[in-house]
Amino acid sequence: MPYAADAATQYQDARHDPLRVLVVGAGVAGVTTARLLRRNGLHPVLIERAAAGAAEGYMLALMPMVGPVFDELGLWPEYRERAVAFGRYRLCAHHGRPVRTDSMGELLADYGDYRGIGRGELLDVLSGADCPVSFGTTLAALTETAGAAMVQLACGDHTGEYEFDLVVVSDGIGSGTRRLLDVGPIGRLDTGWGGWVAWAPPDDEQDLGEELWGAGFFLGSYPVRDRIGVFLGGPDAATADGPERLVAAIDRQLRTRTGRTSRALRAVLDTDRPYYWPLRDVRTARWVTGHAVLVGDAAAGFLPTAGIGAGMAMESAWVLSRLLVHADRANLATLLDAYEKLQRPRVEAAQDNSRTLARMMFRDGRAFAVCRDVAARLLSVRSVLKPIRRLLDARPDPDAAARRALSRSD
């Protein structure tokens, strides 16, 4: 579990490192990066703008590309204890009747574990016993010189100035740090939809994820330990007045419903002020500046449609940390360039897949929903997962990439 430590205290250890690293954002990407760098002998300063204890959030499905992170940190037992195996996927037609149930375990068994976990529980697992964080702290100013990044950190009324060799920007899809850097234009996709996250009690199908692709709504329920994560979404106009109106409209549409569907809708109504998730993404033109690098949602923020965003963020953190094993202050720019060339095409391919699924899932109109139901009966989950399986078939080798990059620069 992360523990509080002010930036000045963290910097006392970091300032003697061969690479002085600041990690901005203690979400999935930031904590993963910080922990991997610590394992490799560095003492990154990790800051987070939110207060301690604000990490509950939502449910995550982690694809097998996260395996190298748990391998390096030795966290497989803790992860498997806190997560549940995502074995089956059930798709329901727009009127509520199940269309098909597929074995996700069989489809991904060759690649590793596919599990569901709450965001807060994942952060607890990743942080382990050695993860100091300066909570309530922001990066107020950043100036890059030829030799370093000069930063100003603010915590309440107190500010401090520090010098770092590298700033890892991992403060999420709405990154404030990104605005301080010359990363070029920010591409944005707004689906015009959003929805609420809620939690339902566990049931007797804790290996099952279920989705209902409705006409003007989407309902998904996904198992994590001891509960079911629920997402109910719809067009912005339909969600503007709160979940009661949308649930009433769904009740009028459904001719049948599974027990999971009923419990998921009830969970949304019973949750006091459920977390609202606008369904938008971002994509930056560049990931690297002189002494800064973007990781996770700050580089490419995902729609949740393919359930792969957190996995790609963790993979990116691992790739970066492995490249930095080979880094010093003289060759840092070469290895950061290698990171972007290696990882950005993979992340953007996964993001494109999420966007494609969004065009199928987030649609209004009964005629389209009927056609989509027919296609769902014919189209296998194996074919839908093909882009993700391609990523898993061609996993990155950051150590080889580092050797190639450094040999070319000699």
Coordinates of C-alpha atoms in Angstrom, one line a residue:
M1 CA 0.0 0.0 0.0
P2 CA 1.4 3.5 -0.8
Y3 CA 2.5 5.5 2.2
A4 CA 2.8 9.3 2.5
A5 CA 6.2 10.9 2.2
D6 CA 6.8 14.5 1.3
A7 CA 8.7 15.4 -1.9
A8 CA 11.7 16.9 -0.1
T9 CA 12.2 13.7 1.9
Q10 CA 12.0 11.5 -1.2
Y11 CA 14.4 13.8 -3.0
Q12 CA 17.1 13.2 -0.4
D13 CA 17.5 9.6 -1.7
A14 CA 16.9 10.5 -5.4
R15 CA 19.5 13.2 -5.7
H16 CA 22.4 10.7 -5.4
D17 CA 21.0 8.4 -8.1
P18 CA 22.7 8.1 -11.5
L19 CA 19.3 9.1 -12.9
R20 CA 17.2 11.4 -10.8
V21 CA 13.6 10.6 -11.8
L22 CA 10.3 12.3 -10.9
V23 CA 7.1 10.3 -11.5
V24 CA 4.0 12.5 -11.8
G25 CA 0.8 10.6 -10.9
A26 CA 0.3 7.7 -8.6
G27 CA -2.2 5.8 -10.7
V28 CA -1.6 2.4 -12.4
A29 CA 1.1 3.7 -14.8
G30 CA 2.9 5.8 -12.2
V31 CA 3.0 3.3 -9.4
T32 CA 4.1 0.5 -11.8
T33 CA 6.9 2.7 -13.1
A34 CA 8.0 3.8 -9.7
R35 CA 8.1 0.3 -8.3
L36 CA 10.0 -1.1 -11.2
L37 CA 12.6 1.7 -11.0
R38 CA 13.0 1.1 -7.3
R39 CA 13.6 -2.6 -8.0
N40 CA 16.3 -1.5 -10.4
G41 CA 18.1 0.5 -7.7
L42 CA 16.7 4.0 -8.3
H43 CA 14.7 6.2 -5.9
P44 CA 12.1 7.9 -8.0
V45 CA 10.2 10.7 -6.4
L46 CA 6.5 9.9 -6.8
I47 CA 3.8 12.6 -6.5
E48 CA 0.1 12.5 -6.7
R49 CA -2.3 15.5 -6.8
A50 CA -5.1 13.6 -5.0
A51 CA -5.3 13.1 -1.3
A52 CA -4.4 9.8 0.2
G53 CA -7.1 7.2 0.1
A54 CA -8.8 8.5 -3.1
A55 CA -8.0 5.5 -5.4
E56 CA -11.2 3.4 -5.4
G57 CA -12.4 4.2 -8.9
Y58 CA -13.6 1.3 -11.0
M59 CA -13.1 -2.3 -12.1
L60 CA -10.3 -3.4 -14.4
A61 CA -9.8 -6.4 -16.6
L62 CA -6.1 -7.1 -17.0
M63 CA -4.9 -8.8 -20.2
P64 CA -1.9 -11.1 -20.1
M65 CA 0.5 -8.4 -21.3
V66 CA 0.9 -7.4 -17.6
G67 CA 2.8 -10.6 -16.8
P68 CA 6.3 -9.1 -17.0
V69 CA 5.4 -6.6 -14.4
F70 CA 4.3 -9.2 -11.9
D71 CA 7.3 -11.4 -12.8
E72 CA 9.8 -8.6 -12.1
L73 CA 8.2 -7.4 -8.9
G74 CA 7.4 -11.0 -7.7
L75 CA 3.8 -10.1 -7.1
W76 CA 2.0 -13.1 -8.7
P77 CA 0.7 -14.5 -5.4
E78 CA -0.6 -11.1 -4.2
Y79 CA -2.2 -10.4 -7.5
R80 CA -3.9 -13.8 -7.8
E81 CA -5.2 -13.5 -4.3
R82 CA -6.8 -10.1 -4.9
A83 CA -8.1 -10.7 -8.5
V84 CA -10.5 -13.2 -10.0
A85 CA -10.1 -15.3 -13.1
F86 CA -12.2 -13.9 -16.0
G87 CA -13.2 -17.2 -17.5
R88 CA -16.4 -16.6 -19.5
Y89 CA -18.0 -13.8 -21.5
R90 CA -21.8 -13.5 -22.1
L91 CA -23.3 -11.2 -24.6
C92 CA -27.0 -10.2 -24.5
A93 CA -29.1 -8.9 -27.4
H94 CA -30.6 -5.4 -27.2
H95 CA -33.9 -6.8 -25.8
G96 CA -32.0 -8.6 -23.0
R97 CA -31.8 -12.3 -24.1
P98 CA -28.4 -13.9 -24.0
V99 CA -26.9 -14.4 -27.5
R100 CA -23.8 -16.4 -26.7
T101 CA -21.4 -17.3 -24.0
D102 CA -17.7 -17.8 -24.8
S103 CA -14.7 -19.1 -22.9
M104 CA -12.2 -16.3 -22.4
G105 CA -9.9 -18.6 -20.5
E106 CA -9.5 -20.9 -23.5
L107 CA -9.0 -18.1 -25.9
L108 CA -6.2 -16.5 -23.9
A109 CA -4.8 -19.5 -22.1
D110 CA -1.7 -19.6 -24.3
Y111 CA -0.7 -16.1 -23.2
G112 CA -1.3 -16.1 -19.5
D113 CA -3.8 -14.9 -16.8
Y114 CA -6.8 -12.8 -17.7
R115 CA -8.3 -11.4 -14.4
G116 CA -10.6 -8.8 -13.0
I117 CA -9.6 -6.5 -10.1
G118 CA -10.7 -3.3 -8.6
R119 CA -8.4 -0.3 -9.3
G120 CA -7.8 0.4 -5.6
E121 CA -6.9 -3.3 -5.0
L122 CA -4.5 -3.3 -8.0
L123 CA -2.7 -0.2 -6.7
D124 CA -2.4 -1.9 -3.3
V125 CA -0.8 -4.9 -5.0
L126 CA 1.5 -2.9 -7.2
S127 CA 2.7 -0.6 -4.4
G128 CA 3.8 -3.4 -2.1
A129 CA 5.6 -2.3 1.0
D130 CA 8.0 0.2 -0.6
C131 CA 6.0 2.9 -2.4
P132 CA 6.4 6.4 -0.9
V133 CA 4.0 9.0 -2.4
S134 CA 3.8 12.8 -1.9
F135 CA 0.0 13.1 -1.9
G136 CA -1.7 16.5 -2.5
T137 CA 1.3 17.5 -4.6
T138 CA 1.3 18.9 -8.1
L139 CA 3.9 19.9 -10.7
A140 CA 3.5 23.6 -10.9
A141 CA 6.2 24.5 -13.3
L142 CA 8.7 22.7 -15.5
T143 CA 11.7 24.1 -17.5
E144 CA 13.8 21.8 -19.6
T145 CA 17.5 22.8 -20.1
A146 CA 20.2 21.0 -22.0
G147 CA 21.2 19.0 -19.0
A148 CA 18.1 18.6 -16.8
A149 CA 14.5 19.4 -16.0
M150 CA 14.0 22.1 -13.4
V151 CA 10.6 21.6 -11.7
Q152 CA 8.6 23.4 -9.0
L153 CA 6.4 21.1 -6.8
A154 CA 3.5 22.6 -4.9
C155 CA 1.8 21.1 -1.8
G156 CA -0.7 23.4 -0.2
D157 CA 1.0 26.7 0.4
H158 CA 4.5 25.2 0.2
T159 CA 6.5 25.0 -3.0
G160 CA 10.0 23.6 -3.6
E161 CA 12.3 23.6 -6.6
Y162 CA 14.2 20.5 -7.7
E163 CA 16.4 19.2 -10.5
F164 CA 15.7 15.9 -12.3
D165 CA 17.2 14.1 -15.2
L166 CA 13.8 12.6 -16.2
V167 CA 10.2 13.5 -15.5
V168 CA 7.8 10.6 -16.1
V169 CA 4.3 12.0 -16.9
S170 CA 1.7 9.5 -15.8
D171 CA -1.1 11.7 -14.4
G172 CA -3.9 10.4 -16.5
I173 CA -6.1 11.3 -19.5
G174 CA -6.6 14.8 -18.2
S175 CA -2.9 15.3 -17.5
G176 CA -2.1 18.8 -16.2
T177 CA 1.6 18.1 -16.7
R178 CA 1.2 17.5 -20.4
R179 CA 0.2 21.1 -20.8
L180 CA 3.6 22.1 -19.6
L181 CA 5.4 20.2 -22.4
D182 CA 5.8 20.6 -26.1
V183 CA 4.1 17.3 -27.2
G184 CA 2.3 18.7 -30.2
P185 CA -1.4 18.6 -30.9
I186 CA -3.6 16.4 -28.7
G187 CA -6.0 14.2 -30.6
R188 CA -9.4 13.7 -28.9
L189 CA -12.3 11.3 -29.5
D190 CA -15.6 12.1 -27.9
T191 CA -18.2 9.3 -28.3
G192 CA -20.9 11.5 -27.0
W193 CA -21.7 8.9 -24.4
G194 CA -20.9 8.5 -20.7
G195 CA -22.0 6.4 -17.8
W196 CA -21.9 5.4 -14.1
V197 CA -19.8 2.9 -12.3
A198 CA -21.4 0.9 -9.4
W199 CA -20.7 -2.2 -7.4
A200 CA -23.1 -5.1 -7.0
P201 CA -22.8 -8.0 -4.5
P202 CA -21.0 -11.2 -5.8
D203 CA -23.1 -13.9 -7.3
D204 CA -22.6 -17.6 -8.2
E205 CA -21.0 -16.8 -11.5
Q206 CA -17.8 -14.9 -10.4
D207 CA -15.9 -16.0 -13.5
L208 CA -18.4 -14.4 -15.8
G209 CA -18.4 -11.0 -17.5
E210 CA -21.7 -10.0 -19.1
E211 CA -22.5 -7.2 -21.5
L212 CA -25.8 -6.0 -22.9
W213 CA -25.5 -3.9 -26.0
G214 CA -28.8 -2.1 -26.1
A215 CA -30.4 0.4 -28.4
G216 CA -29.2 3.6 -26.9
F217 CA -27.6 2.1 -23.8
F218 CA -24.8 -0.2 -22.7
L219 CA -24.7 -2.4 -19.5
G220 CA -21.6 -4.3 -18.5
S221 CA -20.9 -6.3 -15.4
Y222 CA -17.5 -7.7 -14.5
P223 CA -16.3 -9.8 -11.6
V224 CA -13.7 -8.7 -9.1
R225 CA -13.0 -10.2 -5.7
D226 CA -16.1 -10.3 -3.5
R227 CA -18.2 -8.1 -5.8
I228 CA -19.3 -7.3 -9.3
G229 CA -18.3 -4.1 -11.1
V230 CA -21.1 -2.5 -13.1
F231 CA -21.0 0.1 -15.9
L232 CA -24.2 1.6 -17.2
G233 CA -23.8 4.1 -20.1
G234 CA -25.8 6.0 -22.7
P235 CA -25.7 9.1 -24.9
D236 CA -24.9 12.3 -23.0
A237 CA -28.5 13.5 -23.4
A238 CA -29.9 10.3 -21.9
T239 CA -27.5 10.4 -18.9
A240 CA -27.8 14.2 -18.1
D241 CA -30.7 13.8 -15.6
G242 CA -29.1 10.9 -13.7
P243 CA -29.5 7.1 -13.9
E244 CA -33.1 6.8 -12.8
R245 CA -34.4 8.1 -16.2
L246 CA -32.1 5.8 -18.2
V247 CA -32.9 2.7 -16.1
A248 CA -36.6 3.5 -16.6
A249 CA -36.1 3.6 -20.4
I250 CA -34.2 0.3 -20.3
D251 CA -37.0 -1.3 -18.3
R252 CA -39.4 -0.4 -21.1
Q253 CA -37.1 -1.9 -23.8
L254 CA -36.1 -5.2 -22.2
R255 CA -38.3 -8.3 -23.0
T256 CA -36.2 -10.5 -20.8
R257 CA -33.3 -10.2 -18.5
T258 CA -30.7 -12.3 -16.8
G259 CA -30.3 -12.2 -13.0
R260 CA -27.0 -10.4 -13.5
T261 CA -28.8 -7.7 -15.6
S262 CA -31.4 -7.1 -12.9
R263 CA -28.8 -6.9 -10.1
A264 CA -26.6 -4.6 -12.2
L265 CA -29.4 -2.1 -12.8
R266 CA -30.4 -2.2 -9.2
A267 CA -26.8 -1.5 -8.1
V268 CA -26.6 1.6 -10.2
L269 CA -29.9 2.9 -8.7
D270 CA -28.9 2.0 -5.1
T271 CA -25.4 3.7 -5.3
D272 CA -25.2 7.1 -3.8
R273 CA -23.6 9.5 -6.3
P274 CA -22.0 6.8 -8.5
Y275 CA -18.8 7.7 -10.3
Y276 CA -19.5 9.1 -13.8
W277 CA -17.2 8.2 -16.6
P278 CA -17.2 10.3 -19.8
L279 CA -16.4 8.0 -22.7
R280 CA -13.7 10.0 -24.4
D281 CA -10.1 9.3 -25.2
V282 CA -6.9 11.3 -26.1
R283 CA -3.8 10.7 -28.2
T284 CA -0.7 12.8 -28.1
A285 CA 1.4 13.5 -31.1
R286 CA 4.7 13.0 -29.3
W287 CA 5.6 11.0 -26.1
V288 CA 9.1 12.4 -25.5
T289 CA 10.6 15.8 -25.0
G290 CA 14.1 16.5 -23.8
H291 CA 13.8 15.3 -20.2
A292 CA 10.2 14.2 -20.0
V293 CA 8.3 11.1 -21.2
L294 CA 4.6 10.3 -21.3
V295 CA 3.3 6.9 -20.0
G296 CA -0.2 5.4 -19.8
D297 CA -3.3 7.5 -20.2
A298 CA -1.2 10.7 -20.4
A299 CA 0.2 9.4 -23.7
A300 CA -2.9 7.6 -25.0
G301 CA -6.0 7.6 -22.9
F302 CA -8.3 4.6 -23.7
L303 CA -12.0 4.1 -24.0
P304 CA -12.9 1.1 -21.8
T305 CA -14.5 -0.9 -24.6
A306 CA -11.7 -3.5 -25.1
G307 CA -10.6 -3.7 -21.5
I308 CA -7.0 -3.2 -22.4
G309 CA -6.0 0.3 -21.3
A310 CA -4.7 -0.5 -17.9
G311 CA -2.8 -3.5 -19.3
M312 CA -1.1 -1.4 -22.0
A313 CA -0.2 1.3 -19.3
M314 CA 1.5 -1.4 -17.2
E315 CA 3.3 -2.8 -20.3
S316 CA 4.5 0.7 -21.2
A317 CA 5.8 1.3 -17.7
W318 CA 7.7 -2.0 -17.9
V319 CA 9.1 -1.3 -21.3
L320 CA 10.3 2.1 -20.1
S321 CA 11.8 0.8 -16.9
R322 CA 13.7 -1.9 -18.8
L323 CA 15.2 0.6 -21.2
L324 CA 16.2 2.8 -18.3
V325 CA 18.3 -0.1 -16.9
H326 CA 20.7 0.7 -19.7
A327 CA 20.5 4.5 -19.3
D328 CA 22.8 7.2 -17.9
R329 CA 22.6 10.9 -18.3
A330 CA 24.6 10.8 -21.6
N331 CA 22.5 8.2 -23.4
L332 CA 19.1 9.0 -21.9
A333 CA 17.7 10.8 -25.0
T334 CA 18.6 7.8 -27.2
L335 CA 16.8 5.4 -25.0
L336 CA 13.7 7.6 -24.6
D337 CA 13.5 7.7 -28.4
A338 CA 13.8 3.9 -28.5
Y339 CA 10.9 3.7 -26.0
E340 CA 8.6 5.8 -28.1
K341 CA 9.5 3.9 -31.3
L342 CA 9.0 0.5 -29.7
Q343 CA 5.8 1.2 -27.6
R344 CA 3.8 3.9 -29.3
P345 CA 2.7 1.8 -32.3
R346 CA 1.6 -1.0 -30.0
V347 CA -0.4 1.3 -27.8
E348 CA -2.0 3.2 -30.7
A349 CA -3.0 -0.2 -32.3
A350 CA -4.7 -1.2 -29.1
Q351 CA -6.4 2.2 -28.9
D352 CA -7.6 1.9 -32.5
N353 CA -9.2 -1.4 -31.5
S354 CA -11.0 0.2 -28.6
R355 CA -12.3 3.0 -30.9
T356 CA -13.6 0.4 -33.4
L357 CA -15.5 -1.4 -30.7
A358 CA -16.9 1.9 -29.5
R359 CA -18.4 2.5 -32.9
M360 CA -20.2 -0.8 -32.6
M361 CA -21.2 -0.6 -29.0
F362 CA -22.2 3.1 -28.4
R363 CA -25.0 3.4 -31.0
D364 CA -28.6 4.5 -30.8
G365 CA -31.5 3.2 -32.8
R366 CA -33.3 -0.2 -32.8
A367 CA -32.6 -1.0 -36.5
F368 CA -28.9 -0.9 -35.9
A369 CA -29.2 -2.9 -32.7
V370 CA -31.1 -5.7 -34.5
C371 CA -28.4 -5.9 -37.2
R372 CA -25.7 -5.9 -34.5
D373 CA -27.5 -8.8 -32.7
V374 CA -27.4 -10.8 -35.9
A375 CA -23.8 -10.1 -36.5
A376 CA -23.0 -11.0 -32.8
R377 CA -24.4 -14.5 -33.4
L378 CA -22.2 -15.0 -36.4
L379 CA -19.0 -13.2 -35.3
S380 CA -16.8 -15.2 -32.8
V381 CA -15.1 -13.6 -29.8
R382 CA -11.9 -15.1 -31.2
S383 CA -12.2 -12.8 -34.2
V384 CA -13.0 -9.8 -32.1
L385 CA -9.9 -10.6 -30.0
K386 CA -7.7 -11.0 -33.0
P387 CA -6.1 -7.5 -32.7
I388 CA -5.3 -8.2 -29.0
R389 CA -3.9 -11.6 -29.8
R390 CA -1.6 -10.1 -32.4
L391 CA -0.2 -7.8 -29.7
L392 CA 0.3 -10.7 -27.4
D393 CA 2.0 -12.7 -30.1
A394 CA 4.5 -9.9 -30.7
R395 CA 5.5 -8.8 -27.3
P396 CA 8.1 -6.1 -27.0
D397 CA 11.8 -6.8 -26.1
P398 CA 13.0 -3.6 -24.5
D399 CA 16.5 -4.9 -23.6
A400 CA 17.1 -5.9 -27.3
A401 CA 15.7 -2.5 -28.3
A402 CA 18.1 -0.8 -25.9
R403 CA 21.1 -2.7 -27.3
R404 CA 20.1 -1.8 -30.9
A405 CA 19.6 1.9 -30.1
L406 CA 22.9 2.2 -28.2
S407 CA 24.9 0.4 -30.9
R408 CA 23.6 2.8 -33.6
S409 CA 24.5 5.8 -31.4
D410 CA 28.1 4.7 -30.9

